Coordinates of C-alpha atoms in Angstrom, one line a residue:
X855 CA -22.5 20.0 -10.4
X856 CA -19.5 21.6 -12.2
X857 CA -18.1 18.8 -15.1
X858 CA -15.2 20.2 -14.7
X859 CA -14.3 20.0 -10.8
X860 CA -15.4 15.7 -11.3
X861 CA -12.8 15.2 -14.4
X862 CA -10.2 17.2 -12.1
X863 CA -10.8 15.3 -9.0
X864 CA -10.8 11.7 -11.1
X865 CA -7.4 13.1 -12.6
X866 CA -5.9 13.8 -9.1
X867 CA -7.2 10.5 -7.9
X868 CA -5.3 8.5 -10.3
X869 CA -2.6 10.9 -10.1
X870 CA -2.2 9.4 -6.6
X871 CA -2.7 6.1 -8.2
X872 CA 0.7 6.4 -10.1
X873 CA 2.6 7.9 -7.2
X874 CA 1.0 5.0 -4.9
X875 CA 2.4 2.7 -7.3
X876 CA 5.9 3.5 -7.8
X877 CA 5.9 4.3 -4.0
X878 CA 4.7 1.0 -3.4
X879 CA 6.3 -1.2 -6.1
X880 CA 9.3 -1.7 -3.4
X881 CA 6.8 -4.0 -1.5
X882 CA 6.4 -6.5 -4.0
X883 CA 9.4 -7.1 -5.3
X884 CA 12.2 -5.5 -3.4
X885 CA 12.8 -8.9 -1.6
X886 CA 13.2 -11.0 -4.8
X887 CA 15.7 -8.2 -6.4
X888 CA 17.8 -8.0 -3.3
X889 CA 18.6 -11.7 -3.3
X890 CA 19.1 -11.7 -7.3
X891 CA 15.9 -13.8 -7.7
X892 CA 14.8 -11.4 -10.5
X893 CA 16.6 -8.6 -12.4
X894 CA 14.8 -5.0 -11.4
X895 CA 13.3 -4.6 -14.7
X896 CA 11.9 -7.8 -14.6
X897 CA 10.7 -7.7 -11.2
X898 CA 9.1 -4.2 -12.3
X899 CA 7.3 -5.5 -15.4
X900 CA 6.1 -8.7 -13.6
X901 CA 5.0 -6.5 -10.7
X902 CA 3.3 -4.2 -13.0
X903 CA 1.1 -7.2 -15.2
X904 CA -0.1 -8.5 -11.8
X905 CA -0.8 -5.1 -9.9
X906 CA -3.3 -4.8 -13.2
X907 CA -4.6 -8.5 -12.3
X908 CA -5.1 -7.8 -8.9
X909 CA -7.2 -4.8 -9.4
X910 CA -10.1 -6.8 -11.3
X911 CA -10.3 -9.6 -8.1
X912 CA -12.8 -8.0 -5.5
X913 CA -14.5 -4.4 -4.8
X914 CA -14.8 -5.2 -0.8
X915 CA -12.0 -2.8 -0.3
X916 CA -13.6 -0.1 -2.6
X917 CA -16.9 -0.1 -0.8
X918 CA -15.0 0.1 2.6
X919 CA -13.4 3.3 1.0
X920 CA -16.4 4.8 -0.7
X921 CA -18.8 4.5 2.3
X922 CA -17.2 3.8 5.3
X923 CA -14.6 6.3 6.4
X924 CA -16.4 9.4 6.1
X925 CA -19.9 10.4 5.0
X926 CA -20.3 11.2 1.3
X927 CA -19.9 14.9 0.9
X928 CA -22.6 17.1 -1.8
X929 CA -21.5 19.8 -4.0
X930 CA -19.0 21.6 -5.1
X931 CA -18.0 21.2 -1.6
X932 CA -18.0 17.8 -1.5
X933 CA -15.7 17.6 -4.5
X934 CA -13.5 20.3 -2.9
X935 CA -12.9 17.6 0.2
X936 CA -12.3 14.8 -2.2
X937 CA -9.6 17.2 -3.7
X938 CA -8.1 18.3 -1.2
X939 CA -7.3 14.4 0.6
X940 CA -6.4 13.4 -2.8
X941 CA -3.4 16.2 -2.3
X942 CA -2.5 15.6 1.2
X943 CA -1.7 12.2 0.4
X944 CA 0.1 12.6 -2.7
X945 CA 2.4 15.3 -1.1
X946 CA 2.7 13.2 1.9
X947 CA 3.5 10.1 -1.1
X948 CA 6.5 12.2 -2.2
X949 CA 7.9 13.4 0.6
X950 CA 8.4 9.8 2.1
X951 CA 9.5 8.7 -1.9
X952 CA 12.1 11.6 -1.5
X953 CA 13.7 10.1 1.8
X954 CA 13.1 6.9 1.2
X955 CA 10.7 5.8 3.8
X956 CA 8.7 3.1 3.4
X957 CA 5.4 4.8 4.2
X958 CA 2.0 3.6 3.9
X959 CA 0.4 5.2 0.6
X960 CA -3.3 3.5 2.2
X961 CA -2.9 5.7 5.6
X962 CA -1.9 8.7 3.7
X963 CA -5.2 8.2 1.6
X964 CA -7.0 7.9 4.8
X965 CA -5.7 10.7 6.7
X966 CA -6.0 13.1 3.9
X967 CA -9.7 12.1 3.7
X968 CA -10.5 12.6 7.5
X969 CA -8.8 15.8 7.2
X970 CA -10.4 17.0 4.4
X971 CA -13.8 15.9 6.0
X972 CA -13.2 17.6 9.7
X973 CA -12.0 20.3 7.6
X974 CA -14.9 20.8 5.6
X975 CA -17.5 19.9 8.1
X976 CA -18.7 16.7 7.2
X977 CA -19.2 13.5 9.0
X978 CA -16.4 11.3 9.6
X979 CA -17.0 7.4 10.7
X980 CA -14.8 7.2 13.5
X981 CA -16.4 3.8 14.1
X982 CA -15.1 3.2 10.6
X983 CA -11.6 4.4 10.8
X984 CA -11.3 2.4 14.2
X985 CA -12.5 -1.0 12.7
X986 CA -11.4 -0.8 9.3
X987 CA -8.1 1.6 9.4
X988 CA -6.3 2.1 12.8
X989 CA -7.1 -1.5 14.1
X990 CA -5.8 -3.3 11.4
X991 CA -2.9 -0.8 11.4
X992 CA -1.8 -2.0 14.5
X993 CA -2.8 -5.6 13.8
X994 CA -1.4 -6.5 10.4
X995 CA 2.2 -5.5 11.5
X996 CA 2.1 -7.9 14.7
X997 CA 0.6 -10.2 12.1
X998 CA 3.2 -9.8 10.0
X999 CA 6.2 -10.3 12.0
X1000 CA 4.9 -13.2 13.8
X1001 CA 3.7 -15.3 11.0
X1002 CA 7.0 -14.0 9.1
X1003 CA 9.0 -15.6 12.0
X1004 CA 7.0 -18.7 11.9
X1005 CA 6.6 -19.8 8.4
X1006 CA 10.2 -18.9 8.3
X1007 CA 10.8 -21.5 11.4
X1008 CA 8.9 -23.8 9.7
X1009 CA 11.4 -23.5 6.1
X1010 CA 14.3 -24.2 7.9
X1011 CA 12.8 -27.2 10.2
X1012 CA 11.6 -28.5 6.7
X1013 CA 15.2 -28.1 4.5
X1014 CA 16.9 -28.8 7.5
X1015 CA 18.8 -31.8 6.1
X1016 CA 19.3 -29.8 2.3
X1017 CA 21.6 -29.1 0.4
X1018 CA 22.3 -25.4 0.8
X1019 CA 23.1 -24.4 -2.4
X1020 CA 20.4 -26.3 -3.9
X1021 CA 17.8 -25.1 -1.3
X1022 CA 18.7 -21.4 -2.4
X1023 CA 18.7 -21.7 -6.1
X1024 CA 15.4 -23.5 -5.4
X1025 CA 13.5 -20.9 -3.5
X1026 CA 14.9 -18.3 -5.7
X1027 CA 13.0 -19.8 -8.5
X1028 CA 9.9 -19.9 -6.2
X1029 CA 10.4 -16.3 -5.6
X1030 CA 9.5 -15.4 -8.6
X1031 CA 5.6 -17.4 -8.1
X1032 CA 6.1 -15.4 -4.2
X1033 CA 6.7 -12.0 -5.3
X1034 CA 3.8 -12.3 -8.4
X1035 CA 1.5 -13.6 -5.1
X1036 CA 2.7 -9.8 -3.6
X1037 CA 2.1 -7.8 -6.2
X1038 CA -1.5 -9.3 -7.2
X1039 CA -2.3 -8.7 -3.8
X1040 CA -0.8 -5.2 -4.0
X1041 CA -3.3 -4.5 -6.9
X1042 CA -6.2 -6.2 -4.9
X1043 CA -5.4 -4.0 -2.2
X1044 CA -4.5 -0.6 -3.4
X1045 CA -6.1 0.0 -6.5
X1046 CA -9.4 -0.5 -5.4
X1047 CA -8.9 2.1 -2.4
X1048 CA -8.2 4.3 -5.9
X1049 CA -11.9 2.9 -7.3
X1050 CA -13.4 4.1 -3.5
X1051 CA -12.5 7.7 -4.2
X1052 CA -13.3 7.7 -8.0
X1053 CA -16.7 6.1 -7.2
X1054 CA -17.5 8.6 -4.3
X1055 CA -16.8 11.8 -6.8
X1056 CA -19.4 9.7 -9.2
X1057 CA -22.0 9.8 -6.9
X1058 CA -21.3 13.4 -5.6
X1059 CA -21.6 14.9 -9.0
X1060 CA -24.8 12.4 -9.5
X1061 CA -23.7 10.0 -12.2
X1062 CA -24.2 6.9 -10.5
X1063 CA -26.0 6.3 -7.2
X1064 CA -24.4 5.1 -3.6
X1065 CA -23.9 1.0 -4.1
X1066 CA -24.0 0.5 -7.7
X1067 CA -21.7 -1.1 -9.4
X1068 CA -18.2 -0.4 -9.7
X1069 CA -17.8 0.9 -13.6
X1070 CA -15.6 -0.9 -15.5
X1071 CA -13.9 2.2 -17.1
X1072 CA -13.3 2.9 -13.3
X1073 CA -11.5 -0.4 -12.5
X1074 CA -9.3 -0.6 -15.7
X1075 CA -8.6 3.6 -15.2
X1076 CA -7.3 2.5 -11.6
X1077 CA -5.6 -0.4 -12.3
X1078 CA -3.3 0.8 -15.4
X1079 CA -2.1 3.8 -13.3
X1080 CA -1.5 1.4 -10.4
X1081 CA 0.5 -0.9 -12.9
X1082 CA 2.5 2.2 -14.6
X1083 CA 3.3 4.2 -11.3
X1084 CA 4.7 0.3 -10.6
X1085 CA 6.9 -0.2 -13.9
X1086 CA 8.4 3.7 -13.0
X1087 CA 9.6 1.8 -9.6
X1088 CA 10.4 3.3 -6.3
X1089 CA 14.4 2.5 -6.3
X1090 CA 15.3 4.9 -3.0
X1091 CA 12.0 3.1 -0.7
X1092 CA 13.7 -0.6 -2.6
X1093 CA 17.1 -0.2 -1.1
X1094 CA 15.3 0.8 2.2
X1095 CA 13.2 -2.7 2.1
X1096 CA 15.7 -5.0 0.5
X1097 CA 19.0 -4.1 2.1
X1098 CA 18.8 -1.6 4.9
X1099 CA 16.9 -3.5 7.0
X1100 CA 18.5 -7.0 7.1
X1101 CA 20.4 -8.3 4.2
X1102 CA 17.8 -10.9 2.9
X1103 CA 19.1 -14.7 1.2
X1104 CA 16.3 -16.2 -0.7
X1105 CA 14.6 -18.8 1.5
X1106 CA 14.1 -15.4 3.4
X1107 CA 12.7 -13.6 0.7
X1108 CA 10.0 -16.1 -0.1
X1109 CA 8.3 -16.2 3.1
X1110 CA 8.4 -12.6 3.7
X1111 CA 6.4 -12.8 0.1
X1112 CA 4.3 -15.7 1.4
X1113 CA 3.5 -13.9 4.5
X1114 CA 2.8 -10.2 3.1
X1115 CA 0.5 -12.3 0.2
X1116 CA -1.4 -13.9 2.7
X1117 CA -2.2 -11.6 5.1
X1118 CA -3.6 -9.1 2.1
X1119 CA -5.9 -11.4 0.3
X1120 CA -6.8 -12.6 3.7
X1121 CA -7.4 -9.0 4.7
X1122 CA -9.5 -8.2 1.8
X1123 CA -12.0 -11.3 1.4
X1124 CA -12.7 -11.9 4.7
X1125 CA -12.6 -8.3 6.6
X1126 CA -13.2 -5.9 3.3
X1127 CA -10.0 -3.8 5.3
X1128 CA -7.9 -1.4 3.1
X1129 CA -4.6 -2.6 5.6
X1130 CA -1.5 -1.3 4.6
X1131 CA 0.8 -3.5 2.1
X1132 CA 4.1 -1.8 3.2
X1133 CA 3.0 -2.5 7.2
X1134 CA 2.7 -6.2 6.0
X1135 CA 5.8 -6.8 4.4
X1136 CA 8.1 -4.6 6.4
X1137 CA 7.3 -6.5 9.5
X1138 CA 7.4 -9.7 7.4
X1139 CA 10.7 -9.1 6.4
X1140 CA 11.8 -8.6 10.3
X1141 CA 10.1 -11.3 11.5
X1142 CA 11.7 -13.5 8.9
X1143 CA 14.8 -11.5 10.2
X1144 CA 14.8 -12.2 13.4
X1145 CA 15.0 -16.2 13.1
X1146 CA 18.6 -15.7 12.1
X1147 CA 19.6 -14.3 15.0
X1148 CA 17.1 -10.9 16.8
X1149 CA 20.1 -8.0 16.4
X1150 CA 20.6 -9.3 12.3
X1151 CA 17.5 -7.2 11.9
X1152 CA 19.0 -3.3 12.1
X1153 CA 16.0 -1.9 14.8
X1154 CA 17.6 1.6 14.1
X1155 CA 16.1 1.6 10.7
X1156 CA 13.0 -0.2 11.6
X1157 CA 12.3 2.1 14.7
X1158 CA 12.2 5.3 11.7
X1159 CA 10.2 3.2 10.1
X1160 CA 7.7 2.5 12.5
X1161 CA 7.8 6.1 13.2
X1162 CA 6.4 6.8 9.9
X1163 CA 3.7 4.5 10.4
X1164 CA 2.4 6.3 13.2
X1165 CA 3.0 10.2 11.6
X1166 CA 1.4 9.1 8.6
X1167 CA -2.3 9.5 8.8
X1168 CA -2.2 13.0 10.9
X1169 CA 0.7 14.4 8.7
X1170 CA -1.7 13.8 5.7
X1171 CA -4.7 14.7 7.8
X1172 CA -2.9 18.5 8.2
X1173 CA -1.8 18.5 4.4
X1174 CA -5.6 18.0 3.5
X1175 CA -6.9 20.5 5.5
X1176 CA -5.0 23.0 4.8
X1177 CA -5.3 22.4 0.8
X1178 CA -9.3 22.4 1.5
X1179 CA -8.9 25.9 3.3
X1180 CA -6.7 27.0 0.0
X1181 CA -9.4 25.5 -2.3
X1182 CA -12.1 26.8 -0.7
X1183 CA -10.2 30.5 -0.9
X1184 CA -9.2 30.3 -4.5
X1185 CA -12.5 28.5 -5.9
X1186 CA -15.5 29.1 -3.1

């Protein structure tokens, strides 16, 4: 197994590991720096210290990643797939950073690795991607924007007889515990789909065997890029989130943060399911939304959204192949 092809694919890896971050760090805290709970820098460097938290909570996500998608490709060929979804989704990543759409980073990872796979002739787990990828992609937004709706219900049966003023300078002081709940979640989530991919090019080139242990080298690797793609931000995907689709007041913010937080740790101890964070807290924030009143949510911009939810995985998917064909022309 050529050294070199294994330290270039672990590169690339956490190369999409920074670019998953600072696409991503809009879904922590882009709620709590719309409605002035926390300054951006702040909100970035508190993001940032959980993400790196997060990453060291679980490895159910990483095993889902590593051996459940798609069979685990030998060779030089094998490392050439890895490759090659690694840069479908991290040209998929910028191209939605450069418009500003909140994408899912998790579905490009996905797509790029069942494109890479069909692509390259090895097995995918369709059973797999149904139970563990498109089901929950379907299922966490619904999830999302009912539970938003609801625990937002419930906030304003419960502060009902408040003081308005009070009640807002209260939750935006428990924004700040809210949005630290998203963003260790984030890092649960998304830096061990990261780990997955790094452990699979381990056991390709033979260092470590299918099931061991996740190396420790692997999970701190992961989780700094995760928390330094974060600090760099995602500013043009945080206007998207925070402003364009409903102007958010704080009481709003914190249960779109309760919500998204739940539903990912949920997600990931009980159902080992890489789901998407920006799925969860984009339909969080319209189902919190929607209590004020169903057209204070802008649909227009949530309907391009959406779109990009559902172009997402075979976008990436093409991207992939085609950089396998190009790798496979250039390097054999």
């Amino acid at each position: 197994m050529d050294t070199f092809a294994l330290i270039v694919t672990i590169v690339v890896a956490l190369g999409f590991t920074y670019t998953n971050g600072f696409h991503d760090s809009a879904n922590a805290i882009a709620t709590s720096v719309s409605t002035r709970a926390l300054t951006p820098r702040a909100a970035l460097a508190m993001a940032a210290v959980m993400n790196l938290a997060g990453a060291f909570l679980g490895s159910g996500v990483a095993k889902t990643v590593s051996e459940g998608l798609i069979a685990t490709p030998e060779g030089n060929k094998g490392m050439g797939i890895l490759f090659a979804a690694l840069v479908g989704a991290i040209i998929w990543n910028l191209v939605t950073w450069y418009f500003g759409l909140p994408s899912s980073s998790s579905h490009a990872l996905f797509g790029g690795m069942v494109g890479a796979a069909l692509a390259g002739g090895t097995t995918v787990h369709w059973d797999g991607v149904l139970d563990k990828v498109v089901v929950p992609m379907f299922v966490s937004p619904v999830v999302g924007l009912v539970v938003g709706y609801l625990v937002m219900c419930a906030i304003l049966w419960l502060f009902r007889k408040s003081n308005p003023h009070k009640a807002k300078r209260g939750f935006r002081i428990a924004q700040t515990v809210s949005a630290a709940g998203m963003a260790l979640g984030h890092g649960l989530q998304d830096a061990q789909k990261t780990m997955g991919i790094v452990v699979m090019a381990l056991v390709i080139a033979d260092v470590q065997s299918a099931g061991d242990e996740i190396p420790i080298w692997v999970k701190i690797a992961c989780a700094a890029m995760l928390s330094l793609g974060t600090y760099a931000g995602g500013w043009r995907i945080m206007r998207t989130l925070g402003r364009k689709i409903i102007e958010l007041d704080p009481p709003q913010g914190f249960a779109a943060e309760t919500t998204g937080a739940s539903i990912m740790f949920g997600s990931a101890f009980l159902f080992h399911a890489p789901i998407s964070t920006t799925h969860v807290i984009t339909s969080a924030i319209m189902g919190v939304g929607a209590t004020k009143r169903v057209n204070a949510v802008r649909w227009g911009v949530a309907k391009n959204i959406i779109l990009g939810w559902f172009i997402t995985m075979p976008a990436a998917a093409m991207v992939a192949a085609v950089s396998y064909y190009v790798v496979r022309v250039f390097f054999g």
